[in-house]
């Protein structure tokens, strides 16, 4: 099973169907353990991973890739290969919704116009590891750092003026990596970092001041975020302004916190839904 093709029952018929939604870190790790024989997959259960792409990106390495210190292939997790090695099926598609009553995931093919679109995948057990989306502040337009793939494509042709918005570690990493990239590629780019009033928020004031000095030492100006209309063509805004769960999780009726993350017990079982689990950025132990 390689693409979205009509109403599907995951894996083989007969047994239980476990659907892993999203190729995030937790699912990649579980598949790896199954593939290496360290853990055993659940008995009499067909496992299917569904994710928007056959490869997942390891975000911890993204700044190094941007800066040219690591090859792009170093951060790629080959989900198809992992599934094949773990005895799981892989479905490439964009999850657009979740029907709790019918136990179905709604999918949209990401394989191009020729593939049938809007299909469903049925599950008996569901594990969610779909990560997060960038939470843009109201009134601020820009390119979100997540999803990572379009952001990385955009970085290939940096405009002459770029402002990075955000007050956390990701904003610092991204602005410093872009500075290193423009130097290495000899692509002149005037960079600035726009934070909330008062500067970086890193849980430690001395650390925040130290990192602000490091950023400024690279010739990067730091100033407060302002609301503005979409940037003119020669200037771009990159949003590293925090994350929230994808909207379809909350729309499905699952219990979520104020940032749209699914509420779980410490076992990662979703509150009030004994057959659904959530891990990584899309869930929160409450
Ligand atoms: C630039 C940057 C640097 C970072 N550096 C660090 C760091 O050094 N250390 C650290 O701990 N954290 C870091 N983070 C945070 C880290 O990225 C996240 O906490 C982590 O990626 C969360 O992993 P995850 O498994 O929840 O989701 P992800 O890694 O985002 O994986 C989600 C997967 O689900 C797929 N998916 C998502 N939505 C759908 C959908 N609707 N349909 C189908 N598939 C879907 C995606 O394609 C992806 O494969 C960084 C973040 C950024 C932006």
XYZ file of C-alpha atoms and ligand atoms in Angstrom:
339
model
C 0.000 0.000 0.000
C 1.818 3.157 -1.099
C -0.717 5.866 -1.789
C -4.153 7.037 -0.876
C -6.531 4.822 -2.834
C -10.195 4.883 -1.906
C -11.622 3.939 1.494
C -8.899 1.786 2.948
C -8.671 -0.642 5.782
C -5.102 -0.389 6.970
C -2.877 -3.430 6.443
C -4.444 -6.921 6.271
C -8.104 -7.614 6.865
C -9.199 -9.674 9.854
C -6.960 -8.483 12.711
C -6.833 -5.142 14.457
C -5.629 -2.053 12.608
C -3.106 0.262 14.263
C -2.630 3.500 12.362
C 0.386 5.681 13.106
C -0.618 9.192 12.028
C 2.397 11.346 11.134
C 6.028 10.400 10.686
C 7.252 12.299 13.738
C 10.162 11.406 15.986
C 8.248 8.991 18.253
C 6.819 6.959 15.383
C 10.182 6.852 13.615
C 11.794 5.569 16.804
C 9.138 2.907 17.402
C 9.453 1.673 13.810
C 13.232 1.572 14.202
C 12.969 -0.516 17.371
C 10.575 -2.923 15.637
C 12.875 -3.118 12.617
C 15.881 -3.886 14.825
C 13.970 -6.508 16.814
C 14.380 -4.586 20.079
C 10.633 -4.361 20.580
C 7.873 -6.554 19.196
C 4.947 -5.007 17.302
C 1.511 -5.687 18.831
C 0.286 -9.227 18.065
C -2.346 -9.859 15.361
C -2.308 -6.198 14.443
C -1.607 -4.643 11.061
C 0.377 -1.417 11.344
C 0.136 1.456 8.861
C 2.055 4.732 8.962
C 0.445 7.650 7.146
C 2.471 10.806 6.563
C 2.503 13.661 4.061
C 5.867 12.687 2.646
C 7.992 9.555 2.360
C 10.702 11.313 4.348
C 10.625 13.188 7.626
C 13.100 15.910 8.600
C 15.021 15.826 11.869
C 14.550 19.426 13.028
C 17.451 19.444 15.495
C 19.809 19.415 12.491
C 17.986 22.053 10.426
C 20.097 25.005 11.685
C 23.297 23.108 10.775
C 21.886 22.297 7.321
C 20.887 25.940 6.804
C 24.321 27.131 7.860
C 25.957 24.672 5.466
C 27.601 22.723 8.301
C 25.675 19.513 7.563
C 24.550 17.953 4.286
C 20.753 18.123 3.789
C 20.600 14.318 3.570
C 21.872 14.119 7.175
C 18.515 15.282 8.530
C 16.300 13.049 6.367
C 14.511 10.087 7.962
C 13.410 7.636 5.247
C 9.951 6.611 6.445
C 9.228 4.213 3.573
C 12.395 2.257 4.293
C 11.716 2.202 8.019
C 8.204 0.864 7.410
C 9.455 -1.827 5.043
C 12.055 -2.935 7.595
C 9.512 -2.919 10.430
C 6.838 -4.860 8.522
C 4.478 -1.878 8.457
C 2.593 -0.392 5.504
C 3.190 3.181 4.393
C 0.542 5.535 3.031
C 1.556 8.920 1.669
C -1.144 11.506 2.225
C -2.136 14.657 4.062
C -4.414 14.019 7.030
C -7.203 16.571 6.870
C -9.559 15.321 9.553
C -10.408 12.699 12.129
C -13.837 11.072 12.563
C -13.963 9.703 16.099
C -17.326 7.995 15.681
C -16.478 6.075 12.509
C -12.824 5.657 13.539
C -11.559 7.107 10.295
C -8.786 9.466 9.276
C -9.616 11.683 6.311
C -6.774 11.936 3.825
C -5.826 14.006 0.829
C -3.276 12.561 -1.555
C 0.055 14.393 -1.700
C 1.227 12.396 -4.714
C -0.049 14.777 -7.387
C -3.164 15.514 -9.380
C -3.507 12.047 -10.912
C -4.065 10.332 -7.575
C -7.573 10.070 -6.173
C -8.152 12.635 -3.450
C -10.211 12.808 -0.253
C -10.123 9.231 0.983
C -10.289 7.654 4.403
C -8.269 5.250 6.494
C -9.973 3.171 9.168
C -8.342 2.396 12.502
C -8.998 0.331 15.624
C -6.064 1.940 17.439
C -4.690 5.345 16.526
C -1.412 7.012 17.478
C -0.965 10.708 16.698
C 2.546 12.127 16.097
C 1.861 14.887 13.588
C 3.976 17.629 15.180
C 2.862 21.248 15.269
C 2.261 24.267 13.075
C 3.686 27.758 13.570
C 1.469 29.997 15.691
C 1.547 33.411 13.984
C 0.756 36.420 16.185
C -2.411 38.224 15.154
C -1.791 40.877 12.502
C 1.646 39.584 11.525
C 2.201 38.062 8.087
C 5.201 36.003 7.070
C 6.640 32.643 6.120
C 6.233 30.109 8.942
C 9.302 28.045 9.788
C 6.960 25.046 9.997
C 6.251 23.024 7.898
C 10.017 22.793 7.389
C 10.053 21.696 3.718
C 8.710 24.918 2.096
C 10.851 26.995 4.458
C 14.008 25.127 3.393
C 13.118 25.545 -0.300
C 12.642 29.272 0.267
C 16.090 29.540 1.904
C 17.704 28.600 -1.419
C 16.958 32.112 -2.702
C 17.235 34.508 0.214
C 15.887 38.016 -0.456
C 18.193 40.953 0.381
C 16.348 41.823 3.608
C 15.036 39.212 6.057
C 13.552 39.678 9.502
C 13.129 36.684 11.777
C 10.301 37.002 14.285
C 10.417 35.078 17.524
C 11.727 35.177 21.053
C 12.762 31.578 21.642
C 15.664 29.274 20.858
C 14.421 28.424 17.346
C 14.401 32.115 16.315
C 17.987 32.550 17.538
C 19.124 29.357 15.806
C 17.424 30.304 12.546
C 18.708 33.893 12.373
C 22.295 32.822 13.166
C 22.084 29.972 10.639
C 20.777 32.337 7.938
C 23.665 34.716 8.660
C 26.159 31.865 8.256
C 24.396 30.729 5.081
C 24.456 34.163 3.424
C 28.159 34.552 4.266
C 29.060 31.076 3.017
C 27.108 31.511 -0.221
C 28.163 35.140 -0.648
C 24.474 36.106 -0.894
C 24.255 39.517 0.824
C 21.283 39.512 3.191
C 20.481 42.127 5.855
C 19.091 40.230 8.828
C 17.206 41.380 11.890
C 15.606 39.610 14.845
C 12.198 40.841 16.066
C 11.249 39.729 19.568
C 8.487 40.427 22.063
C 9.079 43.628 24.087
C 11.935 43.030 26.524
C 13.928 40.751 24.231
C 14.437 36.993 24.083
C 12.422 34.695 26.364
C 14.549 31.678 27.171
C 13.650 30.967 30.778
C 16.874 32.602 31.996
C 17.555 36.341 31.735
C 21.383 35.998 31.745
C 21.180 33.407 28.946
C 18.838 35.645 26.952
C 21.195 38.654 27.262
C 24.192 36.480 26.301
C 22.456 35.191 23.167
C 21.331 38.712 22.246
C 24.996 39.768 22.380
C 25.958 36.812 20.166
C 23.284 37.759 17.632
C 24.319 41.423 17.585
C 27.987 40.434 17.238
C 27.018 38.931 13.858
C 25.754 42.338 12.702
C 22.109 41.326 13.235
C 19.882 44.086 14.627
C 17.414 43.198 17.401
C 14.158 45.094 17.824
C 10.527 44.617 18.862
C 7.937 42.865 16.693
C 5.534 45.146 14.893
C 2.283 44.422 13.126
C 2.508 45.003 9.414
C 1.008 44.074 6.102
C 2.633 41.384 3.959
C 6.259 42.328 3.346
C 7.301 44.034 0.098
C 9.011 41.679 -2.389
C 12.572 42.625 -1.400
C 11.927 41.995 2.298
C 10.747 38.801 3.923
C 9.563 37.862 7.377
C 10.219 34.419 8.834
C 7.951 33.393 11.690
C 9.506 31.420 14.566
C 6.724 32.549 16.848
C 5.910 29.378 18.747
C 3.826 26.375 17.843
C 0.328 24.959 18.195
C -1.393 21.705 17.300
C -2.861 21.338 13.790
C -6.455 22.673 13.740
C -8.017 19.367 12.623
C -7.128 17.780 15.970
C -9.306 20.240 17.890
C -11.973 20.191 15.174
C -12.312 16.417 15.624
C -13.578 16.882 19.173
C -10.485 15.537 20.940
C -9.728 17.318 24.239
C -7.082 20.014 23.620
C -5.302 22.736 25.600
C -5.266 26.434 24.655
C -2.566 25.752 22.043
C -4.531 23.024 20.297
C -2.422 20.184 21.715
C -4.232 16.949 22.568
C -4.528 16.285 26.307
C -3.147 12.919 27.381
C -2.570 10.884 30.513
C 1.078 10.170 31.478
C 0.722 6.928 29.463
C 0.121 9.121 26.351
C -3.425 7.734 26.105
C -5.707 10.603 25.092
C -8.046 11.676 27.883
C -11.448 10.037 27.408
C -10.295 8.060 24.336
C -8.716 4.760 25.366
C -7.837 3.733 21.792
C -6.009 6.923 20.827
C -2.486 8.013 21.780
C -0.685 11.312 21.165
C 3.069 11.947 21.323
C 5.487 14.765 20.528
C 4.507 18.363 19.818
C 0.852 17.536 19.029
C 0.128 16.201 22.531
C 0.578 17.345 26.095
C 0.469 15.331 29.321
C -2.115 17.108 31.471
C 14.554 25.346 13.508
C 14.149 24.451 14.635
C 15.112 23.867 15.427
C 14.748 23.036 16.480
N 15.730 22.483 17.236
C 15.392 21.681 18.258
C 16.397 21.075 19.066
O 17.592 21.256 18.838
N 15.994 20.283 20.090
C 14.661 20.051 20.359
O 14.336 19.321 21.294
N 13.695 20.606 19.600
C 14.025 21.411 18.573
N 13.038 21.986 17.829
C 11.648 21.650 18.146
C 11.347 20.307 17.479
O 11.345 20.537 16.088
C 10.015 19.707 17.804
O 9.807 19.672 19.184
C 9.960 18.280 17.215
O 10.155 18.300 15.827
C 8.651 17.641 17.472
O 8.669 16.345 16.922
P 7.329 15.617 16.548
O 7.660 14.188 16.385
O 6.257 15.972 17.498
O 6.874 16.256 15.160
P 7.630 16.455 13.787
O 9.068 16.184 13.899
O 7.205 17.801 13.307
O 6.997 15.338 12.845
C 5.660 15.394 12.406
C 5.508 14.485 11.200
O 4.142 14.376 10.842
C 3.957 14.727 9.472
N 2.680 15.443 9.385
C 2.346 16.580 10.017
N 1.085 16.927 9.724
C 0.615 15.979 8.884
C -0.635 15.789 8.224
N -1.656 16.637 8.377
N -0.779 14.714 7.425
C 0.245 13.840 7.253
N 1.444 13.965 7.856
C 1.627 15.025 8.663
C 5.136 15.620 9.110
O 5.391 15.582 7.726
C 6.242 14.979 9.954
O 6.785 13.871 9.282
C 13.381 22.805 16.760
C 12.403 23.399 15.947
C 12.776 24.205 14.897
C 11.702 24.835 14.040
